[in-house]
mmCIF file of C-alpha atoms in Angstrom:
data_model
loop_
_atom_site.group_PDB
_atom_site.id
_atom_site.type_symbol
_atom_site.label_atom_id
_atom_site.label_comp_id
_atom_site.label_asym_id
_atom_site.label_seq_id
_atom_site.Cartn_x
_atom_site.Cartn_y
_atom_site.Cartn_z
ATOM 1 C CA MET A 1 0.000 0.000 0.000
ATOM 2 C CA GLY A 2 1.077 3.550 -0.535
ATOM 3 C CA SER A 3 2.626 5.683 2.150
ATOM 4 C CA GLU A 4 -0.011 8.433 1.888
ATOM 5 C CA ASP A 5 -3.691 8.297 2.860
ATOM 6 C CA LYS A 6 -5.906 8.262 -0.203
ATOM 7 C CA ASP A 7 -9.537 9.050 -0.806
ATOM 8 C CA THR A 8 -11.745 5.957 -0.654
ATOM 9 C CA SER A 9 -15.090 7.761 -0.787
ATOM 10 C CA SER A 10 -15.910 6.038 -4.083
ATOM 11 C CA VAL A 11 -16.034 2.770 -2.182
ATOM 12 C CA VAL A 12 -17.127 3.580 1.348
ATOM 13 C CA GLY A 13 -19.189 6.645 0.676
ATOM 14 C CA SER A 14 -18.588 10.220 1.817
ATOM 15 C CA ASP A 15 -21.022 9.943 4.744
ATOM 16 C CA ALA A 16 -19.588 6.702 6.124
ATOM 17 C CA PRO A 17 -18.630 6.870 9.827
ATOM 18 C CA LYS A 18 -14.969 6.649 10.723
ATOM 19 C CA ARG A 19 -14.012 3.022 11.203
ATOM 20 C CA GLU A 20 -12.064 1.811 14.221
ATOM 21 C CA THR A 21 -8.515 0.609 13.688
ATOM 22 C CA TRP A 22 -6.318 -1.868 15.491
ATOM 23 C CA GLY A 23 -4.486 -0.402 18.479
ATOM 24 C CA LYS A 24 -1.215 -1.952 17.298
ATOM 25 C CA SER A 25 -0.257 -3.711 14.087
ATOM 26 C CA VAL A 26 0.832 -6.747 16.115
ATOM 27 C CA GLU A 27 -2.797 -7.209 17.202
ATOM 28 C CA PHE A 28 -3.820 -7.619 13.572
ATOM 29 C CA VAL A 29 -0.992 -10.083 12.926
ATOM 30 C CA LEU A 30 -1.898 -12.151 15.988
ATOM 31 C CA SER A 31 -5.563 -12.102 14.968
ATOM 32 C CA CYS A 32 -4.674 -13.517 11.552
ATOM 33 C CA ILE A 33 -2.454 -16.176 13.128
ATOM 34 C CA GLY A 34 -5.118 -17.182 15.630
ATOM 35 C CA TYR A 35 -7.754 -17.216 12.891
ATOM 36 C CA SER A 36 -5.716 -19.335 10.505
ATOM 37 C CA VAL A 37 -4.198 -21.831 12.935
ATOM 38 C CA GLY A 38 -7.043 -23.823 14.443
ATOM 39 C CA LEU A 39 -8.744 -27.194 14.436
ATOM 40 C CA GLY A 40 -8.369 -27.477 10.685
ATOM 41 C CA ASN A 41 -4.621 -27.777 11.185
ATOM 42 C CA ILE A 42 -4.594 -29.725 14.438
ATOM 43 C CA TRP A 43 -6.792 -32.666 13.559
ATOM 44 C CA ARG A 44 -8.016 -32.345 9.956
ATOM 45 C CA TRP A 45 -4.615 -32.044 8.298
ATOM 46 C CA PRO A 46 -3.094 -35.203 9.897
ATOM 47 C CA TYR A 47 -6.222 -37.157 8.967
ATOM 48 C CA LEU A 48 -6.059 -36.014 5.336
ATOM 49 C CA CYS A 49 -2.342 -36.744 5.217
ATOM 50 C CA TYR A 50 -2.997 -40.291 6.415
ATOM 51 C CA GLU A 51 -5.927 -40.784 4.015
ATOM 52 C CA ASN A 52 -4.196 -39.369 0.928
ATOM 53 C CA GLY A 53 -0.798 -40.965 0.588
ATOM 54 C CA GLY A 54 1.107 -39.975 3.730
ATOM 55 C CA GLY A 55 4.171 -37.882 2.933
ATOM 56 C CA ALA A 56 3.169 -37.760 -0.739
ATOM 57 C CA PHE A 57 0.222 -35.542 0.285
ATOM 58 C CA LEU A 58 2.683 -32.757 1.086
ATOM 59 C CA ILE A 59 3.328 -32.224 -2.635
ATOM 60 C CA PRO A 60 -0.267 -31.344 -3.673
ATOM 61 C CA TYR A 61 -0.807 -29.535 -0.373
ATOM 62 C CA TRP A 62 2.105 -27.132 -0.754
ATOM 63 C CA PHE A 63 1.329 -26.701 -4.439
ATOM 64 C CA MET A 64 -2.202 -25.570 -3.515
ATOM 65 C CA VAL A 65 -0.860 -23.305 -0.763
ATOM 66 C CA ILE A 66 1.406 -21.495 -3.230
ATOM 67 C CA ALA A 67 -0.977 -21.517 -6.206
ATOM 68 C CA ILE A 68 -4.268 -20.773 -4.398
ATOM 69 C CA GLY A 69 -3.901 -20.196 -0.672
ATOM 70 C CA LEU A 70 -1.341 -17.411 -0.404
ATOM 71 C CA PRO A 71 -2.678 -15.343 -3.353
ATOM 72 C CA MET A 72 -6.221 -15.464 -1.919
ATOM 73 C CA PHE A 73 -4.912 -14.704 1.562
ATOM 74 C CA TYR A 74 -3.114 -11.590 0.335
ATOM 75 C CA LEU A 75 -6.030 -10.548 -1.890
ATOM 76 C CA GLU A 76 -8.470 -10.603 1.001
ATOM 77 C CA LEU A 77 -6.112 -8.568 3.192
ATOM 78 C CA VAL A 78 -5.543 -5.771 0.699
ATOM 79 C CA PHE A 79 -9.180 -5.732 -0.472
ATOM 80 C CA GLY A 80 -10.503 -5.403 3.079
ATOM 81 C CA GLN A 81 -7.898 -2.814 4.035
ATOM 82 C CA PHE A 82 -8.578 -0.694 0.960
ATOM 83 C CA ALA A 83 -12.356 -0.570 1.386
ATOM 84 C CA SER A 84 -12.531 -0.575 5.219
ATOM 85 C CA LEU A 85 -15.891 -2.361 5.050
ATOM 86 C CA GLY A 86 -17.384 -5.666 6.152
ATOM 87 C CA VAL A 87 -18.068 -8.603 3.878
ATOM 88 C CA THR A 88 -21.588 -7.516 2.865
ATOM 89 C CA LYS A 89 -21.013 -3.815 2.244
ATOM 90 C CA ILE A 90 -17.645 -4.165 0.567
ATOM 91 C CA TRP A 91 -19.264 -5.549 -2.579
ATOM 92 C CA LYS A 92 -20.767 -2.170 -3.443
ATOM 93 C CA ILE A 93 -17.577 -1.938 -5.472
ATOM 94 C CA ALA A 94 -19.125 -4.658 -7.680
ATOM 95 C CA PRO A 95 -22.839 -5.094 -6.779
ATOM 96 C CA PHE A 96 -23.191 -8.108 -9.064
ATOM 97 C CA TRP A 97 -21.051 -10.126 -6.614
ATOM 98 C CA LYS A 98 -22.838 -8.985 -3.458
ATOM 99 C CA GLY A 99 -24.092 -12.519 -2.887
ATOM 100 C CA ILE A 100 -20.529 -13.584 -2.140
ATOM 101 C CA GLY A 101 -20.577 -11.409 0.972
ATOM 102 C CA PHE A 102 -23.817 -12.935 2.256
ATOM 103 C CA ALA A 103 -22.494 -16.420 1.465
ATOM 104 C CA MET A 104 -19.378 -15.629 3.533
ATOM 105 C CA CYS A 105 -21.593 -14.601 6.460
ATOM 106 C CA ILE A 106 -23.665 -17.783 6.261
ATOM 107 C CA VAL A 107 -20.639 -20.080 5.999
ATOM 108 C CA SER A 108 -18.873 -18.284 8.841
ATOM 109 C CA ALA A 109 -22.006 -18.490 11.023
ATOM 110 C CA LEU A 110 -22.272 -22.240 10.455
ATOM 111 C CA ASN A 111 -18.580 -22.682 11.240
ATOM 112 C CA CYS A 112 -18.932 -20.613 14.420
ATOM 113 C CA ILE A 113 -21.789 -22.821 15.627
ATOM 114 C CA TYR A 114 -19.799 -25.948 14.789
ATOM 115 C CA TYR A 115 -16.538 -24.805 16.376
ATOM 116 C CA ASN A 116 -18.192 -23.376 19.479
ATOM 117 C CA LEU A 117 -19.791 -26.740 20.182
ATOM 118 C CA ILE A 118 -16.295 -28.226 20.153
ATOM 119 C CA VAL A 119 -15.237 -25.472 22.566
ATOM 120 C CA ALA A 120 -18.143 -26.560 24.795
ATOM 121 C CA TYR A 121 -16.805 -30.129 24.768
ATOM 122 C CA THR A 122 -13.392 -28.768 25.720
ATOM 123 C CA ILE A 123 -14.801 -26.737 28.595
ATOM 124 C CA TYR A 124 -16.655 -29.758 29.960
ATOM 125 C CA PHE A 125 -13.600 -32.023 29.751
ATOM 126 C CA LEU A 126 -11.483 -29.298 31.383
ATOM 127 C CA PHE A 127 -13.984 -29.078 34.237
ATOM 128 C CA LYS A 128 -14.032 -32.858 34.683
ATOM 129 C CA SER A 129 -10.247 -33.110 34.587
ATOM 130 C CA PHE A 130 -9.996 -31.312 37.939
ATOM 131 C CA ALA A 131 -11.609 -34.290 39.686
ATOM 132 C CA ALA A 132 -9.395 -36.298 42.027
ATOM 133 C CA LYS A 133 -10.290 -39.392 40.003
ATOM 134 C CA LEU A 134 -10.883 -38.994 36.284
ATOM 135 C CA PRO A 135 -14.401 -40.255 35.418
ATOM 136 C CA TRP A 136 -13.208 -41.906 32.207
ATOM 137 C CA ALA A 137 -10.381 -43.874 33.862
ATOM 138 C CA ASP A 138 -12.393 -46.895 35.000
ATOM 139 C CA CYS A 139 -15.612 -48.812 34.392
ATOM 140 C CA LYS A 140 -17.331 -48.259 37.749
ATOM 141 C CA ASN A 141 -19.779 -45.623 36.561
ATOM 142 C CA SER A 142 -23.481 -45.710 35.757
ATOM 143 C CA TRP A 143 -22.855 -45.167 32.045
ATOM 144 C CA ASN A 144 -20.453 -48.103 31.638
ATOM 145 C CA SER A 145 -21.529 -51.386 30.049
ATOM 146 C CA ASP A 146 -20.525 -54.953 30.861
ATOM 147 C CA MET A 147 -18.038 -54.874 27.992
ATOM 148 C CA CYS A 148 -16.179 -51.826 29.295
ATOM 149 C CA LEU A 149 -12.383 -51.964 29.366
ATOM 150 C CA PRO A 150 -10.526 -49.544 31.696
ATOM 151 C CA SER A 151 -8.346 -47.197 29.685
ATOM 152 C CA SER A 152 -5.224 -48.284 31.555
ATOM 153 C CA ALA A 153 -5.924 -52.028 31.393
ATOM 154 C CA ASN A 154 -4.211 -54.623 29.242
ATOM 155 C CA ILE A 155 -6.819 -56.336 27.074
ATOM 156 C CA THR A 156 -5.272 -59.789 27.529
ATOM 157 C CA GLU A 157 -5.261 -59.446 31.316
ATOM 158 C CA PHE A 158 -8.746 -57.975 31.531
ATOM 159 C CA TYR A 159 -10.406 -60.398 29.118
ATOM 160 C CA ASN A 160 -13.099 -62.582 30.741
ATOM 161 C CA PRO A 161 -13.918 -65.566 28.475
ATOM 162 C CA ASP A 162 -17.235 -66.295 30.196
ATOM 163 C CA LEU A 163 -18.464 -62.721 29.829
ATOM 164 C CA PHE A 164 -17.121 -62.451 26.317
ATOM 165 C CA ASN A 165 -18.670 -65.689 25.064
ATOM 166 C CA GLY A 166 -22.011 -64.618 26.445
ATOM 167 C CA TYR A 167 -22.055 -61.448 24.399
ATOM 168 C CA PRO A 168 -24.934 -61.500 21.820
ATOM 169 C CA LEU A 169 -22.690 -60.845 18.828
ATOM 170 C CA CYS A 170 -20.611 -63.896 19.728
ATOM 171 C CA ASP A 171 -23.476 -66.372 19.936
ATOM 172 C CA ALA A 172 -22.689 -68.842 17.137
ATOM 173 C CA SER A 173 -25.861 -70.821 17.914
ATOM 174 C CA LYS A 174 -27.917 -67.987 16.454
ATOM 175 C CA GLY A 175 -26.093 -68.140 13.152
ATOM 176 C CA ILE A 176 -24.191 -64.911 13.619
ATOM 177 C CA THR A 177 -21.072 -65.050 11.450
ATOM 178 C CA ILE A 178 -19.536 -61.691 12.401
ATOM 179 C CA ALA A 179 -15.848 -61.888 13.320
ATOM 180 C CA CYS A 180 -15.857 -61.727 17.082
ATOM 181 C CA THR A 181 -12.692 -60.967 19.034
ATOM 182 C CA PRO A 182 -12.033 -59.198 22.349
ATOM 183 C CA GLN A 183 -10.782 -56.178 20.420
ATOM 184 C CA SER A 184 -13.995 -55.884 18.398
ATOM 185 C CA VAL A 185 -16.398 -56.203 21.335
ATOM 186 C CA LEU A 186 -14.720 -54.602 24.339
ATOM 187 C CA ARG A 187 -15.155 -50.834 24.590
ATOM 188 C CA SER A 188 -12.692 -48.538 26.330
ATOM 189 C CA SER A 189 -13.868 -46.597 29.360
ATOM 190 C CA THR A 190 -12.836 -43.405 27.572
ATOM 191 C CA LEU A 191 -15.095 -44.171 24.608
ATOM 192 C CA GLU A 192 -18.015 -45.067 26.849
ATOM 193 C CA PHE A 193 -17.581 -41.851 28.840
ATOM 194 C CA TRP A 194 -17.692 -39.901 25.582
ATOM 195 C CA GLU A 195 -20.572 -41.685 23.872
ATOM 196 C CA ASN A 196 -22.727 -42.752 26.818
ATOM 197 C CA HIS A 197 -22.223 -39.876 29.237
ATOM 198 C CA VAL A 198 -21.004 -36.749 27.436
ATOM 199 C CA LEU A 199 -23.018 -37.161 24.228
ATOM 200 C CA GLY A 200 -25.736 -39.462 25.536
ATOM 201 C CA LEU A 201 -26.054 -41.130 22.144
ATOM 202 C CA SER A 202 -29.462 -42.604 21.386
ATOM 203 C CA ASP A 203 -30.111 -45.891 19.603
ATOM 204 C CA GLY A 204 -31.020 -44.265 16.269
ATOM 205 C CA LEU A 205 -32.352 -41.259 14.374
ATOM 206 C CA ASP A 206 -35.898 -42.195 15.360
ATOM 207 C CA ASN A 207 -34.974 -41.462 18.985
ATOM 208 C CA PHE A 208 -33.642 -37.941 19.461
ATOM 209 C CA GLY A 209 -33.184 -38.372 23.179
ATOM 210 C CA THR A 210 -33.060 -35.391 25.522
ATOM 211 C CA PRO A 211 -30.679 -32.411 25.746
ATOM 212 C CA GLN A 212 -27.629 -33.109 27.880
ATOM 213 C CA LEU A 213 -27.765 -30.509 30.641
ATOM 214 C CA HIS A 214 -24.004 -30.490 31.194
ATOM 215 C CA LEU A 215 -23.409 -29.741 27.503
ATOM 216 C CA VAL A 216 -26.090 -27.051 27.476
ATOM 217 C CA ILE A 217 -24.334 -25.309 30.363
ATOM 218 C CA ALA A 218 -20.898 -25.735 28.753
ATOM 219 C CA LEU A 219 -22.190 -24.357 25.446
ATOM 220 C CA PHE A 220 -23.722 -21.375 27.263
ATOM 221 C CA VAL A 221 -20.360 -20.668 28.893
ATOM 222 C CA ALA A 222 -18.643 -20.942 25.498
ATOM 223 C CA TRP A 223 -20.931 -18.333 23.965
ATOM 224 C CA ILE A 224 -20.462 -16.072 27.001
ATOM 225 C CA LEU A 225 -16.707 -16.225 26.377
ATOM 226 C CA VAL A 226 -17.230 -15.332 22.712
ATOM 227 C CA ALA A 227 -19.464 -12.414 23.650
ATOM 228 C CA GLY A 228 -16.872 -11.198 26.137
ATOM 229 C CA CYS A 229 -14.183 -11.223 23.453
ATOM 230 C CA LEU A 230 -16.356 -9.246 21.034
ATOM 231 C CA VAL A 231 -18.259 -6.938 23.369
ATOM 232 C CA LYS A 232 -16.063 -3.923 22.581
ATOM 233 C CA GLY A 233 -15.199 -4.823 19.009
ATOM 234 C CA ILE A 234 -11.565 -4.874 18.031
ATOM 235 C CA GLN A 235 -10.606 -2.986 21.175
ATOM 236 C CA SER A 236 -11.373 -6.085 23.243
ATOM 237 C CA THR A 237 -10.508 -8.610 20.521
ATOM 238 C CA GLY A 238 -7.116 -6.988 20.008
ATOM 239 C CA LYS A 239 -6.227 -7.632 23.627
ATOM 240 C CA VAL A 240 -7.631 -11.167 23.783
ATOM 241 C CA VAL A 241 -5.523 -12.382 20.844
ATOM 242 C CA TYR A 242 -2.326 -11.888 22.835
ATOM 243 C CA PHE A 243 -3.438 -15.000 24.712
ATOM 244 C CA THR A 244 -5.626 -16.903 22.225
ATOM 245 C CA ALA A 245 -3.098 -16.720 19.371
ATOM 246 C CA THR A 246 -0.064 -17.749 21.404
ATOM 247 C CA PHE A 247 -1.372 -20.184 24.030
ATOM 248 C CA PRO A 248 -2.307 -22.890 21.452
ATOM 249 C CA TYR A 249 1.333 -23.044 20.353
ATOM 250 C CA LEU A 250 2.391 -23.720 23.945
ATOM 251 C CA VAL A 251 -0.208 -26.490 24.215
ATOM 252 C CA LEU A 252 0.820 -27.951 20.848
ATOM 253 C CA THR A 253 4.470 -27.944 21.916
ATOM 254 C CA ILE A 254 3.597 -29.799 25.124
ATOM 255 C CA LEU A 255 1.486 -32.325 23.197
ATOM 256 C CA LEU A 256 4.267 -32.773 20.639
ATOM 257 C CA VAL A 257 6.869 -33.511 23.317
ATOM 258 C CA ARG A 258 4.450 -35.844 25.063
ATOM 259 C CA GLY A 259 3.503 -37.583 21.818
ATOM 260 C CA VAL A 260 6.997 -38.258 20.518
ATOM 261 C CA THR A 261 8.062 -39.708 23.871
ATOM 262 C CA LEU A 262 5.277 -42.307 23.976
ATOM 263 C CA PRO A 263 6.058 -45.943 23.098
ATOM 264 C CA GLY A 264 5.673 -46.586 19.371
ATOM 265 C CA ALA A 265 5.777 -42.893 18.427
ATOM 266 C CA THR A 266 8.475 -43.495 15.814
ATOM 267 C CA ASP A 267 6.454 -46.262 14.195
ATOM 268 C CA GLY A 268 3.378 -44.060 14.175
ATOM 269 C CA LEU A 269 5.180 -41.162 12.493
ATOM 270 C CA LYS A 270 6.666 -43.482 9.893
ATOM 271 C CA PHE A 271 3.234 -44.935 9.209
ATOM 272 C CA LEU A 272 1.730 -41.457 8.858
ATOM 273 C CA PHE A 273 4.357 -39.889 6.615
ATOM 274 C CA THR A 274 5.611 -42.819 4.529
ATOM 275 C CA PRO A 275 4.727 -41.649 1.005
ATOM 276 C CA THR A 276 2.478 -43.641 -1.287
ATOM 277 C CA TRP A 277 3.479 -42.031 -4.574
ATOM 278 C CA SER A 278 0.776 -43.759 -6.632
ATOM 279 C CA ARG A 279 -1.893 -41.699 -4.825
ATOM 280 C CA LEU A 280 -0.665 -38.566 -6.571
ATOM 281 C CA ALA A 281 -2.400 -39.785 -9.735
ATOM 282 C CA GLU A 282 -5.809 -39.549 -8.017
ATOM 283 C CA ALA A 283 -7.865 -36.383 -8.423
ATOM 284 C CA LYS A 284 -9.344 -36.849 -4.945
ATOM 285 C CA VAL A 285 -5.939 -36.302 -3.351
ATOM 286 C CA TRP A 286 -5.500 -32.967 -5.112
ATOM 287 C CA SER A 287 -9.049 -31.836 -4.306
ATOM 288 C CA SER A 288 -8.506 -32.737 -0.639
ATOM 289 C CA ALA A 289 -5.321 -30.661 -0.637
ATOM 290 C CA ALA A 290 -7.164 -27.710 -2.194
ATOM 291 C CA SER A 291 -9.992 -27.855 0.363
ATOM 292 C CA GLN A 292 -7.540 -28.141 3.254
ATOM 293 C CA VAL A 293 -5.815 -24.935 2.168
ATOM 294 C CA PHE A 294 -8.984 -22.981 2.947
ATOM 295 C CA TYR A 295 -9.120 -24.491 6.436
ATOM 296 C CA SER A 296 -5.388 -23.949 7.004
ATOM 297 C CA LEU A 297 -5.315 -20.271 5.991
ATOM 298 C CA GLY A 298 -8.944 -19.294 6.560
ATOM 299 C CA SER A 299 -9.363 -17.834 3.074
ATOM 300 C CA GLY A 300 -12.819 -17.479 1.578
ATOM 301 C CA PHE A 301 -14.734 -17.282 4.864
ATOM 302 C CA GLY A 302 -14.657 -13.485 5.166
ATOM 303 C CA GLY A 303 -12.733 -13.356 8.431
ATOM 304 C CA LEU A 304 -9.477 -12.150 6.899
ATOM 305 C CA LEU A 305 -11.290 -9.510 4.884
ATOM 306 C CA THR A 306 -13.119 -8.241 7.975
ATOM 307 C CA MET A 307 -10.013 -8.114 10.176
ATOM 308 C CA ALA A 308 -8.041 -6.330 7.458
ATOM 309 C CA SER A 309 -10.802 -3.719 7.155
ATOM 310 C CA TYR A 310 -9.792 -2.416 10.597
ATOM 311 C CA ASN A 311 -6.256 -1.667 9.411
ATOM 312 C CA LYS A 312 -5.108 1.832 8.708
ATOM 313 C CA PHE A 313 -5.304 2.581 4.997
ATOM 314 C CA ASN A 314 -1.535 2.897 4.606
ATOM 315 C CA ASN A 315 -0.683 -0.250 6.573
ATOM 316 C CA ASN A 316 1.930 -2.388 4.819
ATOM 317 C CA SER A 317 -0.013 -5.660 4.474
ATOM 318 C CA GLN A 318 2.597 -7.180 2.189
ATOM 319 C CA ARG A 319 5.235 -6.953 4.873
#
């Protein structure tokens, strides 16, 4: 951007109110980092890497980052900064494309609902983790079944042949031919805590069940936190990002150190990243890489454009 302020009245209108700006440029940078680095990188990227050829997936991924991701990322920043408008009003520069702005709002709203539910899960697990005895550590709870396996138990030591052979799926006399092994029938205490207690899964779509009060409360707390971060616009958001954009990296570092020191970590990493070069010939691999770029950088959702609109007009976005 140029070093001098320029007239943008042709875009924003001469009677438009003065728009707030970030208190410091570092607040904008941290906001972009926090916005881009999220769940899409933490759990979606490893899954896609595993599903699409391991280390070979890095080739289409980085190709899409360079060819699509970074250009769109930069375009949204400079477009939002130039116009100093939100995603719906900014398209007065080209009214024919105004629907893009509304589409961005709808997609972002759906993503906010989805991600905030995950935050609610996190809040509930955080609350439960302060207990002297973790509720998912054993099978002595009301939500556990007869086939529950404590998370710390060895399956060969815990296996009860009498209980196992009496399980309905293992009754050969009824003509059931499903492969039945301890591993396929026993359920970990962690899984049962998640499915039976936290989610309260019903037995099918015809039975919706009842709202889980603990999740309702956790979700309410999650939305209260969001409201608190946004209550004063970028003045409050700009301060919150000092924590929200940096703390995840501390957590990820701790999890990385913990993960690589676990037994079998080397085998797991080899299994994840060993390239399957033949997968590069599949169109699905390349389309998965392209879609992941939008989750990795946050392009196309309108968030980057909106955050950049609070920059000063002569801010050097390229730097």
